[in-house]
Coordinates of C-alpha atoms in Angstrom, one line a residue:
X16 CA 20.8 28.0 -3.6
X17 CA 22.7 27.6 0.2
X18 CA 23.1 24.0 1.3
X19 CA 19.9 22.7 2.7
X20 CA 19.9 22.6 7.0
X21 CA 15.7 22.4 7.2
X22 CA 13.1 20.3 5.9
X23 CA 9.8 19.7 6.8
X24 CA 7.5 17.6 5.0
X25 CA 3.5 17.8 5.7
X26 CA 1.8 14.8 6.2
X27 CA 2.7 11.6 8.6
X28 CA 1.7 9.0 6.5
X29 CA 3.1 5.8 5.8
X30 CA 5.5 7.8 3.4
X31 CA 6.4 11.1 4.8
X32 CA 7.8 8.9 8.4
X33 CA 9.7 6.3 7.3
X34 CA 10.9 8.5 4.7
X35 CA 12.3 11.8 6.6
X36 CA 13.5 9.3 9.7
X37 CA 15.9 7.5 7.1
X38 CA 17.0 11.1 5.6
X39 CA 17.5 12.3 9.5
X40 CA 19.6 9.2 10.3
X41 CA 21.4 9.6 6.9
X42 CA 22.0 13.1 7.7
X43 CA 22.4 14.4 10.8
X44 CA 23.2 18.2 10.0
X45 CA 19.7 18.7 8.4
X46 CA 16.9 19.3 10.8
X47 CA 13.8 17.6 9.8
X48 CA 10.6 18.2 11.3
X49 CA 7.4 15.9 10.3
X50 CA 3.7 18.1 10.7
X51 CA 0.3 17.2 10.6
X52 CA -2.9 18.2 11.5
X53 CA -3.9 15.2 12.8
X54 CA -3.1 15.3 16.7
X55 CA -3.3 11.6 17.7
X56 CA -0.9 10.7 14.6
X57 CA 1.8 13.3 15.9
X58 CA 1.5 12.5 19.8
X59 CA 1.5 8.2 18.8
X60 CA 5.0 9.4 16.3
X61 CA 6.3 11.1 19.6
X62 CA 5.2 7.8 22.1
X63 CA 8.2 7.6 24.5
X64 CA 8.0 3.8 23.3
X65 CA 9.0 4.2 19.7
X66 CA 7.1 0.6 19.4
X67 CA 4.1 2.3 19.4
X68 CA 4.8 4.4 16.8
X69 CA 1.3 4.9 14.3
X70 CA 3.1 2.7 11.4
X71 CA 4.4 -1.0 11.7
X72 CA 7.4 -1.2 9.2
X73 CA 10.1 -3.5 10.2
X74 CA 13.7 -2.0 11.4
X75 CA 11.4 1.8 11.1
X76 CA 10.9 2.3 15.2
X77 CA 14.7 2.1 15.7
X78 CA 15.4 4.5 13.1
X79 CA 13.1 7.0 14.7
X80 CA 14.6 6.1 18.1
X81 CA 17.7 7.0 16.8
X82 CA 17.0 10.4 15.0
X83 CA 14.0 11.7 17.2
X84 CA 15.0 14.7 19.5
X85 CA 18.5 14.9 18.0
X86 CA 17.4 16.4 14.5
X87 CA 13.7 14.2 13.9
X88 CA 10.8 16.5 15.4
X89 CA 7.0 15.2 14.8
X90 CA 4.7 18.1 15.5
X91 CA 1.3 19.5 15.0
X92 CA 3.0 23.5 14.1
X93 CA 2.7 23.2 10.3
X94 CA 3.4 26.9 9.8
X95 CA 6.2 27.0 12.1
X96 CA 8.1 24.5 10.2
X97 CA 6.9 25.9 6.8
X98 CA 8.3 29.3 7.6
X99 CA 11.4 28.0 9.0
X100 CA 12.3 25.3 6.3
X101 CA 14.4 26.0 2.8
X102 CA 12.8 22.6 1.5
X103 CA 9.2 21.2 1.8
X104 CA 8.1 17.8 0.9
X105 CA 4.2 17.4 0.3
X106 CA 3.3 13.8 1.4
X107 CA -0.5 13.9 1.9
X108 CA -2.9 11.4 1.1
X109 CA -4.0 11.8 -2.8
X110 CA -6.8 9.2 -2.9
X111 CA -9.0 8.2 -5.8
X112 CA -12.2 10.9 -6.2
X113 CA -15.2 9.6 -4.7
X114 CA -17.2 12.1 -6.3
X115 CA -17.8 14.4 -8.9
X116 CA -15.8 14.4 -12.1
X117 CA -12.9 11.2 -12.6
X118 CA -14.8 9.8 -10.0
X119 CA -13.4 6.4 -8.9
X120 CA -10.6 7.0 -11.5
X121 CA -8.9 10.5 -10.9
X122 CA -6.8 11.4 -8.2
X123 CA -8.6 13.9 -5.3
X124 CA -6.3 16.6 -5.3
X125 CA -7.7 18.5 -2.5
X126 CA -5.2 18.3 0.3
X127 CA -2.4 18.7 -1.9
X128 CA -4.0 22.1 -3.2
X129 CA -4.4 22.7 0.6
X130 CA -1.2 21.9 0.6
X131 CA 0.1 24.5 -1.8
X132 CA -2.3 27.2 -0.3
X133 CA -0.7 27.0 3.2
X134 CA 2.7 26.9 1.9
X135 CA 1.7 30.5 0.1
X136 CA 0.0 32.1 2.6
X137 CA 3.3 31.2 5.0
X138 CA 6.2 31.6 3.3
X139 CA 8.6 34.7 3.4
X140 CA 11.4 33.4 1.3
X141 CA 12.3 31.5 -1.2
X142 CA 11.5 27.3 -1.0
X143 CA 12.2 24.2 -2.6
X144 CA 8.9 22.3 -3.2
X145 CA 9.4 18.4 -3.4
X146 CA 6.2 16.3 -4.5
X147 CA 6.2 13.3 -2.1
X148 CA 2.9 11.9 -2.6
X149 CA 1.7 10.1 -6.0
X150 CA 0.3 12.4 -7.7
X151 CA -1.0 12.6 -11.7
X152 CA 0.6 13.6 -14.4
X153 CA 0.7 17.6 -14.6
X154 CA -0.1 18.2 -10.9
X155 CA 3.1 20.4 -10.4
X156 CA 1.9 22.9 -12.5
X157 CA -1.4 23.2 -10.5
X158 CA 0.9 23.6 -7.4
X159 CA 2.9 26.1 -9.3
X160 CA 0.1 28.1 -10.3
X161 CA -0.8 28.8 -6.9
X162 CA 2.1 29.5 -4.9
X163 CA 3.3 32.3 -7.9
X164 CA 0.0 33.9 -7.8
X165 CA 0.6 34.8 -3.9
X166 CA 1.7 38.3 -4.8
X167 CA 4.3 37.6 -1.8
X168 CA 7.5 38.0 -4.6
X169 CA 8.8 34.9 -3.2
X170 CA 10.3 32.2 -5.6
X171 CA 9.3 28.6 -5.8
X172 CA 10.8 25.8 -7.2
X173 CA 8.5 22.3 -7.7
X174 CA 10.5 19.2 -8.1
X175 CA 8.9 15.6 -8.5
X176 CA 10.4 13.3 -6.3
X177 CA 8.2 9.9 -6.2
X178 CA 8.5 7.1 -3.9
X179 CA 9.4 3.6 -4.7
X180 CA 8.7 1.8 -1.5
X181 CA 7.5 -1.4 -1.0
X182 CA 5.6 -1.8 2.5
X183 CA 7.3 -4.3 4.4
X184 CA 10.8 -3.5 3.2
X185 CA 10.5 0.3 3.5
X186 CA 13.2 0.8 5.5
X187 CA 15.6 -1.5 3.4
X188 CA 14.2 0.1 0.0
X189 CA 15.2 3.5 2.1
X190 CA 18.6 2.3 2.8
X191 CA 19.5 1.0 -0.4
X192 CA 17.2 1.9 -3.2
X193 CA 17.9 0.9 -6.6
X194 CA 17.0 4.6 -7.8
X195 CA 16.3 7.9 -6.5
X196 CA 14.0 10.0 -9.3
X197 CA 14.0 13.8 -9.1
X198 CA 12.2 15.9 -11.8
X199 CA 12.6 19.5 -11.6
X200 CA 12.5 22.7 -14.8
X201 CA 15.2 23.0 -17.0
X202 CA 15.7 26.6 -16.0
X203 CA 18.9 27.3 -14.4
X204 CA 16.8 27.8 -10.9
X205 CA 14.9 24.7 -11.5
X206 CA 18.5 22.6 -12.0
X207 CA 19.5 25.1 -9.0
X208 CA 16.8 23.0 -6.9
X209 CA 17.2 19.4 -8.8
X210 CA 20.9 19.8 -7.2
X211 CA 19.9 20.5 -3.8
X212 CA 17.5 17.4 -3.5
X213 CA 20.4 15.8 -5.5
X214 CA 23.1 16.6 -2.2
X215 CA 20.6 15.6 0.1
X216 CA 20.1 11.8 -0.8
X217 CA 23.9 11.8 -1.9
X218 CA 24.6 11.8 1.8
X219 CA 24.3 7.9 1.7
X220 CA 23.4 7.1 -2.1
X221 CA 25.2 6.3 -5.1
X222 CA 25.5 9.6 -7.4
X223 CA 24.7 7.1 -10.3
X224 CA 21.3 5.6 -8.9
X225 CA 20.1 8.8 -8.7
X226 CA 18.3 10.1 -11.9
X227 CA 16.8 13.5 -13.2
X228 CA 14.6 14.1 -15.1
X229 CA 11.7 16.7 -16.4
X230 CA 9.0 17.1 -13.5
X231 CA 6.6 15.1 -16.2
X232 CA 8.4 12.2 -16.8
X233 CA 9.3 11.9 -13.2
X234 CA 5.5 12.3 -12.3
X235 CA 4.6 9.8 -15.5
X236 CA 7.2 7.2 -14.4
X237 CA 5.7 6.8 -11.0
X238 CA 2.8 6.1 -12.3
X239 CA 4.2 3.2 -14.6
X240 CA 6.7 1.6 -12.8
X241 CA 3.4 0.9 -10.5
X242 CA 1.1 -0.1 -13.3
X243 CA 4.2 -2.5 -14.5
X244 CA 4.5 -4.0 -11.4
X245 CA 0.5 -4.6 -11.1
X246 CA 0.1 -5.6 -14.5
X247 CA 2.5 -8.9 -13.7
X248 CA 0.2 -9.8 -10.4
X249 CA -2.9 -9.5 -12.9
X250 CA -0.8 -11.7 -16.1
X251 CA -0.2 -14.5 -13.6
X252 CA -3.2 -14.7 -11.6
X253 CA -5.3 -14.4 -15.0
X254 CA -3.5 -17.8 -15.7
X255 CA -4.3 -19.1 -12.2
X256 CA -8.0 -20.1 -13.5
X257 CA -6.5 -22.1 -16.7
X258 CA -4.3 -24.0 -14.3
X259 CA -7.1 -25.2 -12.3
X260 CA -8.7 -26.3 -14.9
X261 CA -5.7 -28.0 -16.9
X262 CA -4.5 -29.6 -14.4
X263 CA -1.4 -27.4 -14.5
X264 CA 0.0 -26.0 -11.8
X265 CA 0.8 -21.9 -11.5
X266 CA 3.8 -22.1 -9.4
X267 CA 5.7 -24.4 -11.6
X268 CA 5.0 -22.2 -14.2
X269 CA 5.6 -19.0 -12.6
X270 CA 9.4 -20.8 -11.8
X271 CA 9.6 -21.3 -15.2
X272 CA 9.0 -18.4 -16.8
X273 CA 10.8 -16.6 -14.1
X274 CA 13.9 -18.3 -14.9
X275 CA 13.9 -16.2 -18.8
X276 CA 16.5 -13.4 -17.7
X277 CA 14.3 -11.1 -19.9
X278 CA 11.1 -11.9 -17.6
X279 CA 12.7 -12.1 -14.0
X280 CA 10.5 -13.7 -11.1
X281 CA 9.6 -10.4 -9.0
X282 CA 5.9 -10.2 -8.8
X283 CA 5.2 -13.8 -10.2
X284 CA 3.3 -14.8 -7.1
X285 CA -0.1 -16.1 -7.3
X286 CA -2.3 -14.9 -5.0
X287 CA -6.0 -13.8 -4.3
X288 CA -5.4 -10.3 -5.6
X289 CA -3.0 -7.1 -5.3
X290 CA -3.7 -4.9 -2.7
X291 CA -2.1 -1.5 -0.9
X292 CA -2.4 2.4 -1.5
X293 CA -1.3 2.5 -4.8
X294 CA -1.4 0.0 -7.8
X295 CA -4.9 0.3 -8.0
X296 CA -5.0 3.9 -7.3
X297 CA -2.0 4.8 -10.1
X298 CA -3.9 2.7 -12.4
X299 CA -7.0 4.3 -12.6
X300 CA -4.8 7.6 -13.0
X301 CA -3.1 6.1 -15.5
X302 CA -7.0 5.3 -17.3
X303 CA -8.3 8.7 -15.9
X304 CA -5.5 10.7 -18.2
X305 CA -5.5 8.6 -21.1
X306 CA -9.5 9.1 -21.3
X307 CA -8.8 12.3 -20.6
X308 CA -6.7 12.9 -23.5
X309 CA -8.9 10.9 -25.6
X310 CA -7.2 7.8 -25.5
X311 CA -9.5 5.0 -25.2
X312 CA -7.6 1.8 -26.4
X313 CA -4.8 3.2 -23.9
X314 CA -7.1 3.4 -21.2
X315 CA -9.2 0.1 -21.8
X316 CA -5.7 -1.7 -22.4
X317 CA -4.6 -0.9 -18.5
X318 CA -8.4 -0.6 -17.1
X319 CA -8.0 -4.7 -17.6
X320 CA -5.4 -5.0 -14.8
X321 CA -8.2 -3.8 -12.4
X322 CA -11.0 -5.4 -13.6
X323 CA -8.9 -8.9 -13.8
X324 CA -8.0 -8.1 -10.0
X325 CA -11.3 -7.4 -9.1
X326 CA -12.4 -10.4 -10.5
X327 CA -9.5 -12.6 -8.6
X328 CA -10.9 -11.5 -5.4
X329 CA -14.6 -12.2 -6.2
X330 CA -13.7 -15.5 -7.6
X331 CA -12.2 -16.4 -4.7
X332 CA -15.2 -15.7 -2.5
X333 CA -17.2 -17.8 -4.5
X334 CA -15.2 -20.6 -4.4
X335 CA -15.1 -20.3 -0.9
X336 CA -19.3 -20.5 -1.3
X337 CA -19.3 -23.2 -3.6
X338 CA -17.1 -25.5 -1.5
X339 CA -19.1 -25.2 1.6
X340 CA -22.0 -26.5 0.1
X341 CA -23.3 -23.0 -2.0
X342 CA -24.4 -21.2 1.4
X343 CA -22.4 -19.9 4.0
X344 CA -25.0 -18.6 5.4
X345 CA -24.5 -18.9 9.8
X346 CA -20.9 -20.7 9.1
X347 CA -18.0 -19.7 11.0
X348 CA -14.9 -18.4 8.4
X349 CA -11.7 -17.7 9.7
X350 CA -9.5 -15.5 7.9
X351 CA -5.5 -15.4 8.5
X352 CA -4.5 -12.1 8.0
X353 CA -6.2 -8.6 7.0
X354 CA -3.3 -6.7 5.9
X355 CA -2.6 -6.1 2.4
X356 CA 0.8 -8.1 2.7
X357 CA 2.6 -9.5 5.6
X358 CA 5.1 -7.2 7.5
X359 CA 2.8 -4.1 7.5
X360 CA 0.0 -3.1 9.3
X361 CA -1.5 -1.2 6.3
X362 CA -5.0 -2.7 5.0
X363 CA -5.8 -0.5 2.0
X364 CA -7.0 -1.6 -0.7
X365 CA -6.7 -5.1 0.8
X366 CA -7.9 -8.2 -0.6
X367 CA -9.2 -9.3 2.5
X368 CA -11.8 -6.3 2.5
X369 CA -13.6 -7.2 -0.3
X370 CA -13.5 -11.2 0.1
X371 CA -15.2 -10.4 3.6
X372 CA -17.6 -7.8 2.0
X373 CA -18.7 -10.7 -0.7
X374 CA -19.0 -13.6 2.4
X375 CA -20.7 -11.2 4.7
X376 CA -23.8 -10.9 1.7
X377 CA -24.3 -14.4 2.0
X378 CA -24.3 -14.0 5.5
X379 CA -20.8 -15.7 7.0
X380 CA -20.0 -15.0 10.4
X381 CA -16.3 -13.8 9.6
X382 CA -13.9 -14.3 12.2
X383 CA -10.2 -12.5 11.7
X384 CA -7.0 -13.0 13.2
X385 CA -4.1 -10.4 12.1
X386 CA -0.6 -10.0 14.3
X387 CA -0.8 -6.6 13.0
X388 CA -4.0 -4.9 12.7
X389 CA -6.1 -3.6 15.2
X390 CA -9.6 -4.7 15.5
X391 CA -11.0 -0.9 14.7
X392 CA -9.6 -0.9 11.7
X393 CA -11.0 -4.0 10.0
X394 CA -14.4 -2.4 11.3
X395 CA -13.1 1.0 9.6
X396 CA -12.7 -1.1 6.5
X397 CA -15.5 -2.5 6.1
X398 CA -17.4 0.7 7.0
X399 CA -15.7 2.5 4.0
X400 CA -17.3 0.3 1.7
X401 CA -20.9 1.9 3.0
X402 CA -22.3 -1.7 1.6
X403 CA -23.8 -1.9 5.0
X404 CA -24.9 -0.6 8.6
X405 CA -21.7 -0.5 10.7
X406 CA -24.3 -2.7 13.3
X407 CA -24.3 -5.7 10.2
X408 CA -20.1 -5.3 10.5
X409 CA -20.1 -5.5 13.6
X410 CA -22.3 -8.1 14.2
X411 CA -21.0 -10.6 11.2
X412 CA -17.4 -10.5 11.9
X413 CA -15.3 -11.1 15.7
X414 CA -11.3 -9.9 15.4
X415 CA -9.7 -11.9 17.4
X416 CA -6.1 -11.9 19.4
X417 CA -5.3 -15.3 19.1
X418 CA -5.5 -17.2 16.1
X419 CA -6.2 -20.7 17.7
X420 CA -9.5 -19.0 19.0
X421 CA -10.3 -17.5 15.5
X422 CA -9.8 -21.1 13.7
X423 CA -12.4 -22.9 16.9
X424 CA -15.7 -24.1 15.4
X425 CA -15.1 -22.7 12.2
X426 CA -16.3 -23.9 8.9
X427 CA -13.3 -22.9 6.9
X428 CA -10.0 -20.7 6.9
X429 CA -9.2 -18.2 4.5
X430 CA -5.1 -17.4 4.1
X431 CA -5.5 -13.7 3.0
X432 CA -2.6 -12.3 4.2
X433 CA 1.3 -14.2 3.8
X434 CA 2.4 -13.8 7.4
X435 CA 5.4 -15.8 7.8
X436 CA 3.9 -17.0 11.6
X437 CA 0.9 -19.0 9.9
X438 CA 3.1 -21.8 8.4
X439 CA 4.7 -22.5 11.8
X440 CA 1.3 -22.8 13.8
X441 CA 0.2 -26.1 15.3
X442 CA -2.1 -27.3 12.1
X443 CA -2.9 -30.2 13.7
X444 CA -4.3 -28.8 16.8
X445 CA -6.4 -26.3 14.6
X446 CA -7.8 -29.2 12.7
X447 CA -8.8 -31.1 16.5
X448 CA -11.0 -28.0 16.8
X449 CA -12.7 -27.4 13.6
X450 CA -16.0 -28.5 11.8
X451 CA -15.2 -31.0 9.7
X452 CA -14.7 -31.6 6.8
X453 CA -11.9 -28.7 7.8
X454 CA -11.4 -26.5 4.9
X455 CA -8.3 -24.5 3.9
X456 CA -8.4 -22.1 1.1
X457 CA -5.2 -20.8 0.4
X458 CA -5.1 -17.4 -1.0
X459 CA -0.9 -17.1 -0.9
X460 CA 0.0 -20.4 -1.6
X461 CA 1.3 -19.8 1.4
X462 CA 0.7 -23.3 3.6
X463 CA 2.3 -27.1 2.5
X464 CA -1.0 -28.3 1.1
X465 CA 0.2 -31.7 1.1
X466 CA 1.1 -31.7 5.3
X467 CA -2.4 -30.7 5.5
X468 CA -3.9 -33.3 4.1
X469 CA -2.0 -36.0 6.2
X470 CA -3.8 -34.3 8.5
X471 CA -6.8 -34.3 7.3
X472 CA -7.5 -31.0 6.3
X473 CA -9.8 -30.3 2.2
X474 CA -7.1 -27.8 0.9
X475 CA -8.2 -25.2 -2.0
X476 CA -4.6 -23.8 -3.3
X477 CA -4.7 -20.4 -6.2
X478 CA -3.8 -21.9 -9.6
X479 CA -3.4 -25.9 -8.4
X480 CA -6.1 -28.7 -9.7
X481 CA -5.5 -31.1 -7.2
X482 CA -8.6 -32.8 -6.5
X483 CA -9.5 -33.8 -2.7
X484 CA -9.8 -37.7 -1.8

């Protein structure tokens, strides 16, 4: 196998950009060209402003500034880049079925067999295959099956190569990660290919944080290190509910336990619920194959991580109803933030969705300020749901630009989202203008509860009993 000087991934997403920007800027001998179908994506990627670049990830639109033009290309030519690359990352969206069989548990393969047809029908010599997206267990055979049935007699090599980025810290988690996984065959071409993804990311990584495996453990890991990091959101917010009832309160205990070397405190944070593209999505992959395979206890044991986070959200709505008197029904409700976690702009999956989907049933006028998110996609949101007209979505929640404006009149404010901006806002002048009594319901634990009742405000904090005056 020559030393890799082209790649091109397909798809623009929030993986495949931040992803081959860092590997241009890390390596400026290998062109790397980004394609996609989508025309609007490609021309905002190519915005002579790199600030208005289609994804908000701190430190990312300096990276691209950097590398674009030099050896970073965003374009719409998918075969051109196919044909002329020895390496091709898939990084498509793979997004729960909506239909069918597995529906709202397996993985929709569709673009990524898409994917794999193109690739055949284009290529003239031999590539190197690199799975991007999170995919289930297995899928690189599917791809394989294809692209050797082609009758072209050109050789493919499928490695697994999964992401471990957290939104928000992308770029860091790009810079510095604490492992690269690459699965490949054990065949002397397949360790061939392992070796040439190897030499890529050696450019600025460790040899020893990067491991190989087998394509299916690499594929299987992915899928676990996700439904690890998920199951500790669900563990402490499942304890949130005994706090408030005990008198107990969650974040001393999440310090404590967090404090036992063998626990650690990453992902000890009580909150209103896990959000994003893929805990939820690799856990009900994780359920999908183990049912598959006949597994049941396996697949009821991590089905409860969902269903416990579901339930976090909708328990939050309601207390959010109970508190205002069990009706919301015409009251103004702010809510901070819309994305799924502060310094992102990404809102899937977001917790915020489905708190706003319960409030607007009881008929809330919903008002939202997020730094972040544009006001078309929290209408996109909601509309994905399909629990409504997009008229009602319209006409029950405003988006606003400036957070004073959202908090006026209101009711209540719902923290959904941990932006660091919200705890430095003038509380006091918020509370002048609000309905009282002025509610807070803190989803992050975000706000100092106790400055906010000097001020006057009723504060509602996840997995704390402290009863208002």
């Amino acid at each position: 196998m020559t030393e890799v000087t082209k790649i091109c991934c397909i798809g623009a997403g929030y993986v495949g950009g931040p992803t081959m920007a860092v590997i241009a800027k890390k390596c400026p001998h290998i062109q790397v060209t980004v394609v996609d179908l989508n025309e609007a994506r490609i021309a905002a990627w190519n915005d002579k402003d790199t600030n208005n670049i289609p994804i908000y990830e701190p430190g990312l639109s300096d990276v691209v500034a950097e590398a674009r033009g030099r050896n970073l290309f965003f374009s719409t030519e998918v075969d051109k880049a196919i044909h002329e690359a020895q390496m091709i990352f898939i990084s498509v969206n793979t997004p729960t079925k909506t239909y069918g069989a597995g529906k709202g548990q397996a993985a929709d393969l569709k673009w990524i067999e898409l994917c794999a047809r193109q690739i055949a029908s284009v290529a003239k010599d031999n590539k190197i295959i690199v799975e991007k997206s999170t995919l289930p267990v297995r899928t690189a055979s599917a791809i394989k099956d294809i692209l050797t049935h082609t009758g072209n007699n050109v050789q493919f090599q499928i490695l697994s190569n999964p992401e471990f980025l957290a939104e928000g810290t992308a770029i860091e988690d790009l810079d510095a990660p604490d492992r690269v996984l690459i699965g490949g065959d054990s065949t002397p071409e397949g360790k061939m290919a392992v070796q040439a993804l190897v030499d890529v990311y050696a450019n600025w990584i460790p040899r020893e944080r990067i491991l190989t495996t087998n394509v299916w453990s690499s594929e299987l890991s992915k899928l676990t290190a996700n439904a690890f990091l998920a199951q500790r959101v669900s563990s402490i917010n499942s304890l949130t509910e005994i706090c408030e009832q005990t008198e107990a309160d969650i974040n001393e205990v999440a310090r404590a336990i967090g404090t036992d070397s063998r626990i650690g405190p990453k992902f000890l944070k009580a909150s209103v619920g896990f959000g994003g593209s893929c805990f939820q999505k690799d856990i009900l992959n994780l359920v999908y194959i183990a049912r598959s395979y006949g597994l049941q206890e396996v697949a009821d044991y991590w089905e409860q991580v969902i269903i416990m986070n579901d339930h976090q959200k909708r328990r939050f709505a309601n207390q959010i109803i109970k508190n205002l008197y069990n009706t919301v029904n015409g009251k103004k409700i702010t809510f901070l933030g819309w994305a799924f976690k502060k310094d992102t702009n990404d809102t899937r999956e977001s917790a915020a969705i489905y708190v706003a989907d319960h409030l607007l049933y009881e008929q809330a006028d919903i008002a939202v300020y997020d730094p972040k998110v544009p006001e078309s996609q929290v209408y996109a949101d909601l509309d994905y749901l399909r629990t409504r007209e997009q008229e009602e979505n319209k006409k029950g929640v405003s988006v606003f630009k400036d957070p004073y404006e959202a908090c006026k009149g209101s009711h209540a404010i719902a923290v959904l989202t941990e932006w660091d901006e919200f705890k430095g806002y003038d509380w006091q002048r918020i509370y002048d203008n609000m309905l009282k009594p002025a509610k807070i319901f803190d989803g992050r634990n975000l706000l100092d509860a106790d400055k906010l009742r000097a001020i006057g405000f009723q504060v509602r904090s996840i997995g704390t009993n402290v009863l208002e005056k």
